[in-house]
Amino acid sequence: MVWIEFAILLACILIGSRIKGVGLGVMGMICMLIYTLIFHMQPADPPVEVMLIILSVVSAAAALQAAGGMDYLVRLAEKLLQSRPGQITFLGPLATYSFTLFAGTSHINYSILPIIAEISARKRIRPERPLSISVIASHLALTASPVSAATATLVSILRDHGISLGNVLMVCIPATMTGILAGILSVLKMGKDLDKDPEFLERMKDPAFAAQLDAGQQAERPPLPPGAKLSVALFGAGVLLIILIGSFRGILPNFADVEGFVPNMVVGADGTIRMAAMIQMVMLAVLALIILLCKTSSASVAKASLFASGAQACISVFGVVWMSATFMLANEVLIERSLGAMVQSYPWTFSFALFVLCGLLFSQAATTRALMPLGVSLGISAQHLVAMFPAANGDFVLPGYPTLVAAMEFDKTGSTRVGKYLVNHSFMRPGLVAVTVSVVMGFLLAGLLL
């Protein structure tokens, strides 16, 4: 019976990934109906906390976009990249990593990827090299960002095991940065140089294509809105406040001694406010301040592209996490019996489960919510779970994630592409190298620091 249930789960994930957009979420709900009405499986708790984190962070990022703060950051990054075009393979991924680390969503990088593609093509550096590792860097940053839904979910799961936000950051930031450096080295000689690439040489025979590629001229941009820089400062202050709260929990009020105290979704059993709730409060407060002080409107925030991306992410996470959690709950004893001995003897093997599930769910937050509680119940130490956190970055294996598709579209030379066998695409090599090195470094750092 468990294999039939698992086959239904996989079928819904595969169909949902082909639909794209909200497809994963709605197919997850079809699976939930089958599980509850036909198999009489008890539904697990829906991932309300993760959804609220995504909504609050992405809404604040959408306000940053509406106020012009995103354009300001992109122009700063563009100046840096254009000042050293020959180092685009190193600087590109550092830019996308920094953007995601700051904003908590990889969708913030759609404005950076075309700049990377243009600069590398003009410099005759194969765009596949910087674009592929830049996309991977933006994904890895989600497992190191203080405001990402994945990091907040991990902290909420492990907080009763002595793990704080500061612990996660001190391990995952250097671990993922080391992984990205290894990924950069792995792509330095990937593919043929442009002057030897037959597809590029064929395209260069078109005078219009050659002229467009070498022009290097961008349309004159309008001046930044007056509140652009202030919006960046407000958003940055919010991120710093979250890091401060997550690292020094003692600054929060404690309600354990209050008469009639009852733990709930906001306040934990120890009487302190949960980290997820603090992220929601801070980010929505930042949203309010940007609207009030940066001369933008709530209507413009709702129309921002990031806001739409966040809504799709919420529906997707809602469906796939609820579906996966229900399957795990119904088969918890069997899964623990099958995997318990192996992961207790070799904890690192759990990282394969994180990687594979993320490749199916296309979401670090959904993967963390679905599997990390299982890791705890299997007896894996909290330190090892933190070390393996970067393994929840398998969403590049199937080249359907929006950032991968966008990178291929922005590369006019055609060097960034999907191969004949689907999985032999431009992102596979840097992705496998970067994730593997990040996990290995995570274990080293967790052993030293935690």
Short mmCIF file of C-alpha atoms in Angstrom, two decimals:
data_model
loop_
_atom_site.label_atom_id
_atom_site.label_comp_id
_atom_site.label_asym_id
_atom_site.label_seq_id
_atom_site.Cartn_x
_atom_site.Cartn_y
_atom_site.Cartn_z
CA MET A 1 0.00 0.00 0.00
CA VAL A 2 2.81 2.42 0.85
CA TRP A 3 4.26 2.05 -2.65
CA ILE A 4 0.88 2.85 -4.22
CA GLU A 5 0.61 5.97 -2.03
CA PHE A 6 4.16 6.97 -2.96
CA ALA A 7 3.47 6.42 -6.67
CA ILE A 8 0.46 8.74 -6.44
CA LEU A 9 2.60 11.36 -4.71
CA LEU A 10 5.30 11.17 -7.40
CA ALA A 11 2.71 11.31 -10.20
CA CYS A 12 1.16 14.47 -8.74
CA ILE A 13 4.60 16.10 -8.38
CA LEU A 14 5.61 15.26 -11.95
CA ILE A 15 2.31 16.47 -13.42
CA GLY A 16 2.44 19.62 -11.29
CA SER A 17 5.99 20.41 -12.38
CA ARG A 18 4.91 20.18 -16.03
CA ILE A 19 2.00 22.55 -15.42
CA LYS A 20 4.43 25.00 -13.74
CA GLY A 21 3.33 28.09 -11.82
CA VAL A 22 0.78 26.97 -9.24
CA GLY A 23 0.75 23.47 -10.75
CA LEU A 24 2.61 21.80 -7.89
CA GLY A 25 0.24 23.25 -5.33
CA VAL A 26 -3.00 22.32 -7.05
CA MET A 27 -1.80 18.82 -7.88
CA GLY A 28 -0.85 18.46 -4.24
CA MET A 29 -4.47 19.16 -3.33
CA ILE A 30 -5.66 16.47 -5.73
CA CYS A 31 -3.30 14.07 -3.99
CA MET A 32 -4.69 15.18 -0.62
CA LEU A 33 -8.24 14.39 -1.75
CA ILE A 34 -7.14 10.93 -2.88
CA TYR A 35 -5.28 10.32 0.39
CA THR A 36 -8.15 11.42 2.65
CA LEU A 37 -11.23 10.23 0.73
CA ILE A 38 -9.95 7.00 -0.82
CA PHE A 39 -7.08 5.85 1.44
CA HIS A 40 -8.55 7.40 4.63
CA MET A 41 -5.17 8.85 5.61
CA GLN A 42 -5.20 11.42 8.42
CA PRO A 43 -4.14 14.84 7.04
CA ALA A 44 -1.05 16.37 8.63
CA ASP A 45 -0.95 20.00 9.76
CA PRO A 46 -0.85 22.38 6.78
CA PRO A 47 2.37 24.44 6.44
CA VAL A 48 0.79 27.71 7.56
CA GLU A 49 3.98 29.01 9.16
CA VAL A 50 6.08 28.56 6.02
CA MET A 51 3.42 30.19 3.85
CA LEU A 52 3.20 33.22 6.13
CA ILE A 53 6.99 33.64 6.08
CA ILE A 54 7.03 33.54 2.28
CA LEU A 55 4.16 36.04 2.07
CA SER A 56 5.71 38.48 4.50
CA VAL A 57 9.26 38.38 3.09
CA VAL A 58 8.20 38.50 -0.56
CA SER A 59 5.72 41.30 0.16
CA ALA A 60 8.49 43.37 1.75
CA ALA A 61 10.75 42.59 -1.24
CA ALA A 62 7.92 43.63 -3.58
CA ALA A 63 7.69 46.94 -1.71
CA LEU A 64 11.45 47.34 -2.20
CA GLN A 65 10.90 46.72 -5.92
CA ALA A 66 7.98 49.15 -6.14
CA ALA A 67 9.92 51.89 -4.35
CA GLY A 68 12.85 51.60 -6.77
CA GLY A 69 15.20 49.97 -4.29
CA MET A 70 15.60 46.94 -6.53
CA ASP A 71 16.64 49.12 -9.45
CA TYR A 72 19.15 50.88 -7.21
CA LEU A 73 20.72 47.57 -6.16
CA VAL A 74 20.81 46.34 -9.75
CA ARG A 75 22.57 49.50 -10.92
CA LEU A 76 25.18 49.10 -8.18
CA ALA A 77 25.75 45.50 -9.19
CA GLU A 78 25.90 46.47 -12.85
CA LYS A 79 28.61 49.07 -12.19
CA LEU A 80 30.66 46.48 -10.33
CA LEU A 81 30.28 43.86 -13.06
CA GLN A 82 31.03 46.29 -15.89
CA SER A 83 34.10 47.68 -14.12
CA ARG A 84 35.70 44.20 -14.20
CA PRO A 85 34.15 42.38 -17.17
CA GLY A 86 36.98 39.87 -17.38
CA GLN A 87 36.11 38.59 -13.90
CA ILE A 88 32.42 38.08 -14.62
CA THR A 89 32.60 34.35 -13.83
CA PHE A 90 33.71 35.23 -10.29
CA LEU A 91 31.70 38.41 -9.71
CA GLY A 92 28.40 37.22 -11.24
CA PRO A 93 27.70 34.45 -8.72
CA LEU A 94 28.84 36.65 -5.84
CA ALA A 95 26.27 39.26 -6.94
CA THR A 96 23.38 36.79 -7.18
CA TYR A 97 24.38 35.15 -3.89
CA SER A 98 24.45 38.52 -2.12
CA PHE A 99 21.10 39.57 -3.55
CA THR A 100 19.38 36.36 -2.41
CA LEU A 101 21.12 36.40 0.97
CA PHE A 102 19.79 39.92 1.49
CA ALA A 103 16.24 39.47 0.18
CA GLY A 104 15.49 35.82 1.02
CA THR A 105 14.23 34.96 -2.49
CA SER A 106 16.13 33.91 -5.62
CA HIS A 107 13.55 35.62 -7.84
CA ILE A 108 15.25 38.92 -7.06
CA ASN A 109 17.97 38.01 -9.58
CA TYR A 110 15.98 38.25 -12.82
CA SER A 111 17.41 41.75 -13.31
CA ILE A 112 21.01 40.62 -12.77
CA LEU A 113 21.08 37.57 -15.07
CA PRO A 114 20.71 39.50 -18.36
CA ILE A 115 23.54 41.83 -17.29
CA ILE A 116 25.78 38.82 -16.65
CA ALA A 117 24.83 37.33 -20.03
CA GLU A 118 25.50 40.59 -21.90
CA ILE A 119 28.84 41.40 -20.28
CA SER A 120 30.23 37.89 -20.74
CA ALA A 121 29.14 37.75 -24.41
CA ARG A 122 30.72 41.14 -25.17
CA LYS A 123 33.93 40.00 -23.50
CA ARG A 124 33.72 36.73 -25.49
CA ILE A 125 33.55 34.71 -22.28
CA ARG A 126 31.20 31.77 -22.75
CA PRO A 127 28.01 32.99 -20.97
CA GLU A 128 27.20 29.44 -19.87
CA ARG A 129 30.05 29.63 -17.36
CA PRO A 130 29.02 32.66 -15.26
CA LEU A 131 25.27 32.17 -15.79
CA SER A 132 25.19 28.55 -14.63
CA ILE A 133 27.07 29.11 -11.38
CA SER A 134 25.26 32.43 -10.78
CA VAL A 135 21.92 30.61 -10.77
CA ILE A 136 23.27 27.90 -8.46
CA ALA A 137 24.68 30.58 -6.15
CA SER A 138 21.28 32.26 -5.89
CA HIS A 139 19.72 28.94 -4.86
CA LEU A 140 22.39 28.04 -2.30
CA ALA A 141 21.95 31.43 -0.66
CA LEU A 142 18.42 30.42 0.35
CA THR A 143 19.93 27.93 2.79
CA ALA A 144 22.07 30.68 4.32
CA SER A 145 19.77 33.72 4.25
CA PRO A 146 18.46 34.98 7.61
CA VAL A 147 15.13 35.92 6.00
CA SER A 148 14.44 32.92 3.75
CA ALA A 149 11.50 30.65 4.53
CA ALA A 150 13.80 27.61 4.43
CA THR A 151 16.15 28.98 7.12
CA ALA A 152 13.28 30.12 9.35
CA THR A 153 11.67 26.69 9.04
CA LEU A 154 14.90 24.93 10.01
CA VAL A 155 15.35 27.19 13.03
CA SER A 156 11.77 26.57 14.18
CA ILE A 157 12.28 22.80 13.91
CA LEU A 158 15.63 22.74 15.72
CA ARG A 159 15.14 25.52 18.29
CA ASP A 160 14.29 22.99 21.04
CA HIS A 161 17.57 21.22 20.26
CA GLY A 162 19.76 24.22 21.02
CA ILE A 163 20.04 25.65 17.50
CA SER A 164 19.54 29.38 16.93
CA LEU A 165 19.52 31.48 13.78
CA GLY A 166 23.07 32.57 14.57
CA ASN A 167 24.19 28.93 14.68
CA VAL A 168 22.71 28.23 11.26
CA LEU A 169 24.25 31.36 9.72
CA MET A 170 27.75 30.80 11.13
CA VAL A 171 27.80 27.33 9.53
CA CYS A 172 25.82 27.78 6.32
CA ILE A 173 27.15 31.14 5.08
CA PRO A 174 30.83 30.08 4.95
CA ALA A 175 29.86 26.55 3.84
CA THR A 176 27.79 27.74 0.88
CA MET A 177 30.33 30.40 -0.09
CA THR A 178 33.02 27.71 -0.18
CA GLY A 179 30.72 25.56 -2.29
CA ILE A 180 30.14 28.44 -4.71
CA LEU A 181 33.89 29.02 -5.04
CA ALA A 182 34.30 25.33 -5.92
CA GLY A 183 31.45 25.66 -8.40
CA ILE A 184 33.15 28.66 -10.01
CA LEU A 185 36.37 26.69 -10.45
CA SER A 186 34.41 23.82 -12.00
CA VAL A 187 33.01 26.01 -14.81
CA LEU A 188 36.12 28.00 -15.74
CA LYS A 189 36.82 25.67 -18.67
CA MET A 190 33.28 24.31 -19.19
CA GLY A 191 32.27 24.08 -22.85
CA LYS A 192 34.13 25.47 -25.82
CA ASP A 193 35.36 29.05 -25.88
CA LEU A 194 32.98 31.24 -27.87
CA ASP A 195 35.44 31.72 -30.72
CA LYS A 196 35.46 27.93 -31.17
CA ASP A 197 31.76 27.24 -30.56
CA PRO A 198 30.13 26.27 -33.89
CA GLU A 199 26.63 27.43 -32.86
CA PHE A 200 27.91 30.87 -31.82
CA LEU A 201 30.03 31.23 -34.95
CA GLU A 202 26.98 30.41 -37.07
CA ARG A 203 24.91 33.07 -35.27
CA MET A 204 27.67 35.65 -35.74
CA LYS A 205 27.22 35.32 -39.52
CA ASP A 206 24.02 37.32 -39.05
CA PRO A 207 25.11 41.01 -39.14
CA ALA A 208 22.16 42.11 -37.02
CA PHE A 209 23.02 39.58 -34.30
CA ALA A 210 26.70 40.56 -34.33
CA ALA A 211 25.90 44.27 -34.17
CA GLN A 212 23.47 43.78 -31.29
CA LEU A 213 25.94 41.64 -29.37
CA ASP A 214 28.81 44.09 -29.70
CA ALA A 215 26.85 47.32 -29.29
CA GLY A 216 26.99 47.28 -25.51
CA GLN A 217 24.55 50.16 -25.41
CA GLN A 218 21.59 50.16 -23.05
CA ALA A 219 18.59 52.40 -23.25
CA GLU A 220 18.85 55.41 -21.02
CA ARG A 221 17.26 54.61 -17.71
CA PRO A 222 14.86 56.93 -15.94
CA PRO A 223 16.03 58.50 -12.68
CA LEU A 224 15.46 56.49 -9.53
CA PRO A 225 12.39 57.30 -7.45
CA PRO A 226 13.17 59.60 -4.49
CA GLY A 227 12.65 56.82 -1.93
CA ALA A 228 14.78 54.16 -3.63
CA LYS A 229 17.85 54.39 -1.39
CA LEU A 230 15.74 54.77 1.76
CA SER A 231 13.80 51.61 0.89
CA VAL A 232 17.08 49.66 0.67
CA ALA A 233 18.14 51.05 4.05
CA LEU A 234 14.80 50.09 5.62
CA PHE A 235 14.89 46.59 4.19
CA GLY A 236 18.50 46.15 5.31
CA ALA A 237 17.61 47.35 8.81
CA GLY A 238 14.86 44.73 8.92
CA VAL A 239 17.27 41.97 7.93
CA LEU A 240 19.79 43.09 10.59
CA LEU A 241 17.05 43.18 13.23
CA ILE A 242 16.06 39.61 12.38
CA ILE A 243 19.69 38.48 12.69
CA LEU A 244 19.97 40.27 16.03
CA ILE A 245 16.78 38.72 17.39
CA GLY A 246 17.69 35.26 16.09
CA SER A 247 21.17 35.38 17.61
CA PHE A 248 20.21 36.88 20.98
CA ARG A 249 16.87 35.43 21.94
CA GLY A 250 17.14 36.92 25.42
CA ILE A 251 16.14 40.36 24.13
CA LEU A 252 12.60 39.10 23.46
CA PRO A 253 9.91 39.17 26.16
CA ASN A 254 9.19 35.87 27.91
CA PHE A 255 5.58 34.94 28.64
CA ALA A 256 6.19 31.69 30.53
CA ASP A 257 5.55 33.32 33.90
CA VAL A 258 2.38 35.08 32.81
CA GLU A 259 -0.72 33.69 34.50
CA GLY A 260 -2.74 31.50 32.17
CA PHE A 261 0.12 31.14 29.65
CA VAL A 262 -0.63 28.64 26.85
CA PRO A 263 1.85 27.94 24.00
CA ASN A 264 0.54 28.56 20.50
CA MET A 265 1.74 29.14 16.93
CA VAL A 266 3.40 32.41 17.94
CA VAL A 267 4.80 31.70 21.41
CA GLY A 268 6.69 28.47 22.07
CA ALA A 269 6.61 26.24 25.14
CA ASP A 270 9.58 28.13 26.62
CA GLY A 271 7.56 31.36 26.59
CA THR A 272 9.51 33.16 23.85
CA ILE A 273 8.14 34.28 20.50
CA ARG A 274 8.92 31.88 17.67
CA MET A 275 11.46 33.04 15.09
CA ALA A 276 9.02 32.55 12.24
CA ALA A 277 6.57 34.95 13.87
CA MET A 278 9.31 37.54 14.41
CA ILE A 279 10.28 37.39 10.72
CA GLN A 280 6.65 37.96 9.77
CA MET A 281 6.31 40.92 12.15
CA VAL A 282 9.58 42.58 11.11
CA MET A 283 9.12 42.12 7.36
CA LEU A 284 5.55 43.38 7.33
CA ALA A 285 6.62 46.33 9.46
CA VAL A 286 9.33 47.04 6.87
CA LEU A 287 6.66 46.86 4.19
CA ALA A 288 4.57 49.44 6.07
CA LEU A 289 7.55 51.77 6.56
CA ILE A 290 8.49 51.62 2.88
CA ILE A 291 4.92 52.54 1.90
CA LEU A 292 4.78 55.36 4.46
CA LEU A 293 8.25 56.85 4.00
CA CYS A 294 9.29 56.07 0.42
CA LYS A 295 6.35 57.57 -1.46
CA THR A 296 5.04 54.30 -2.87
CA SER A 297 1.56 52.78 -2.66
CA SER A 298 0.08 49.47 -1.64
CA ALA A 299 -1.36 49.14 -5.16
CA SER A 300 2.11 49.35 -6.73
CA VAL A 301 3.36 46.72 -4.27
CA ALA A 302 0.58 44.35 -5.30
CA LYS A 303 1.45 44.88 -8.98
CA ALA A 304 5.18 44.13 -8.50
CA SER A 305 6.42 40.98 -10.21
CA LEU A 306 7.90 39.67 -6.95
CA PHE A 307 4.48 39.79 -5.32
CA ALA A 308 3.05 37.51 -8.00
CA SER A 309 6.03 35.16 -7.64
CA GLY A 310 5.42 34.99 -3.89
CA ALA A 311 1.76 34.13 -4.34
CA GLN A 312 2.67 31.26 -6.67
CA ALA A 313 5.31 30.05 -4.21
CA CYS A 314 2.76 30.03 -1.37
CA ILE A 315 0.28 27.90 -3.30
CA SER A 316 3.01 25.51 -4.40
CA VAL A 317 4.37 25.11 -0.88
CA PHE A 318 0.86 24.73 0.52
CA GLY A 319 0.07 21.79 -1.75
CA VAL A 320 3.35 19.88 -1.89
CA VAL A 321 4.26 20.22 1.79
CA TRP A 322 0.80 19.25 3.02
CA MET A 323 0.78 16.27 0.65
CA SER A 324 4.30 15.16 1.62
CA ALA A 325 3.70 15.66 5.35
CA THR A 326 0.53 13.58 5.16
CA PHE A 327 2.41 10.75 3.44
CA MET A 328 5.17 10.94 6.06
CA LEU A 329 2.69 10.95 8.95
CA ALA A 330 0.82 7.90 7.64
CA ASN A 331 4.02 5.91 7.08
CA GLU A 332 6.19 7.32 9.86
CA VAL A 333 6.81 4.02 11.65
CA LEU A 334 7.76 2.21 8.44
CA ILE A 335 10.08 5.01 7.30
CA GLU A 336 11.82 5.20 10.68
CA ARG A 337 12.25 1.42 10.79
CA SER A 338 13.68 1.36 7.25
CA LEU A 339 16.02 4.34 7.51
CA GLY A 340 16.76 4.66 11.22
CA ALA A 341 19.77 2.34 11.51
CA MET A 342 21.41 3.63 8.34
CA VAL A 343 21.16 7.36 9.08
CA GLN A 344 22.23 6.89 12.70
CA SER A 345 25.39 5.09 11.55
CA TYR A 346 25.95 7.32 8.53
CA PRO A 347 24.12 10.64 9.12
CA TRP A 348 25.46 12.14 5.88
CA THR A 349 23.25 9.75 3.87
CA PHE A 350 20.22 11.85 4.89
CA SER A 351 21.57 14.61 2.67
CA PHE A 352 20.70 12.49 -0.37
CA ALA A 353 17.05 12.46 0.72
CA LEU A 354 17.09 16.27 1.07
CA PHE A 355 18.67 16.68 -2.35
CA VAL A 356 16.33 14.30 -4.18
CA LEU A 357 13.14 15.64 -2.58
CA CYS A 358 14.12 19.23 -3.40
CA GLY A 359 14.65 18.13 -6.99
CA LEU A 360 11.04 16.96 -7.03
CA LEU A 361 9.44 19.77 -5.02
CA PHE A 362 11.43 22.70 -6.52
CA SER A 363 11.46 24.38 -3.10
CA GLN A 364 14.04 24.56 -0.32
CA ALA A 365 11.38 25.60 2.19
CA ALA A 366 9.03 22.77 1.24
CA THR A 367 11.86 20.23 1.44
CA THR A 368 12.95 21.52 4.85
CA ARG A 369 9.41 21.43 6.22
CA ALA A 370 8.81 17.91 4.88
CA LEU A 371 12.07 16.16 5.80
CA MET A 372 13.83 17.89 8.69
CA PRO A 373 11.24 16.72 11.29
CA LEU A 374 11.85 13.20 9.99
CA GLY A 375 15.58 13.70 10.51
CA VAL A 376 14.92 14.68 14.12
CA SER A 377 12.70 11.64 14.70
CA LEU A 378 15.37 9.38 13.17
CA GLY A 379 17.80 10.52 15.85
CA ILE A 380 20.12 12.62 13.66
CA SER A 381 21.80 15.29 15.77
CA ALA A 382 20.79 18.91 15.27
CA GLN A 383 24.39 19.80 14.37
CA HIS A 384 24.40 17.27 11.55
CA LEU A 385 21.04 18.51 10.26
CA VAL A 386 22.43 22.04 10.08
CA ALA A 387 25.50 20.72 8.25
CA MET A 388 23.28 18.96 5.69
CA PHE A 389 20.97 21.94 5.20
CA PRO A 390 22.68 23.06 1.92
CA ALA A 391 21.80 19.64 0.47
CA ALA A 392 18.21 20.92 0.18
CA ASN A 393 19.23 22.48 -3.14
CA GLY A 394 18.37 19.88 -5.74
CA ASP A 395 15.95 22.09 -7.66
CA PHE A 396 18.41 22.45 -10.55
CA VAL A 397 18.43 18.75 -11.49
CA LEU A 398 15.33 19.04 -13.68
CA PRO A 399 15.84 22.25 -15.69
CA GLY A 400 12.34 23.64 -15.16
CA TYR A 401 12.87 26.08 -12.31
CA PRO A 402 12.16 29.71 -13.36
CA THR A 403 15.68 31.01 -12.70
CA LEU A 404 17.20 28.26 -14.86
CA VAL A 405 14.76 28.93 -17.68
CA ALA A 406 15.40 32.68 -17.43
CA ALA A 407 19.18 32.21 -17.64
CA MET A 408 18.83 30.12 -20.80
CA GLU A 409 16.54 32.75 -22.34
CA PHE A 410 18.92 35.62 -21.53
CA ASP A 411 21.91 33.88 -23.14
CA LYS A 412 21.61 35.01 -26.76
CA THR A 413 24.69 33.00 -27.76
CA GLY A 414 22.88 29.72 -27.06
CA SER A 415 25.67 28.35 -24.88
CA THR A 416 23.43 27.92 -21.79
CA ARG A 417 21.10 25.09 -22.70
CA VAL A 418 19.50 21.74 -21.96
CA GLY A 419 21.24 18.72 -23.43
CA LYS A 420 19.81 15.82 -25.40
CA TYR A 421 19.17 13.74 -22.28
CA LEU A 422 17.44 16.51 -20.26
CA VAL A 423 19.69 16.21 -17.20
CA ASN A 424 22.95 16.93 -19.06
CA HIS A 425 22.29 20.66 -18.95
CA SER A 426 24.51 23.65 -18.18
CA PHE A 427 23.65 23.80 -14.46
CA MET A 428 24.35 20.17 -13.54
CA ARG A 429 28.13 20.32 -13.08
CA PRO A 430 28.34 23.51 -10.99
CA GLY A 431 25.26 22.49 -9.02
CA LEU A 432 26.58 19.08 -8.01
CA VAL A 433 30.02 20.47 -7.17
CA ALA A 434 28.72 23.44 -5.18
CA VAL A 435 26.18 21.44 -3.16
CA THR A 436 28.62 18.61 -2.40
CA VAL A 437 31.38 20.95 -1.23
CA SER A 438 28.86 22.98 0.81
CA VAL A 439 27.68 19.88 2.69
CA VAL A 440 31.22 18.65 3.32
CA MET A 441 32.24 22.09 4.60
CA GLY A 442 29.03 22.20 6.63
CA PHE A 443 30.04 19.05 8.52
CA LEU A 444 33.52 20.47 9.17
CA LEU A 445 32.17 23.80 10.45
CA ALA A 446 29.36 22.23 12.49
CA GLY A 447 31.91 20.02 14.23
CA LEU A 448 34.05 23.03 15.08
CA LEU A 449 31.43 25.68 15.89
CA LEU A 450 28.34 23.89 17.24
#
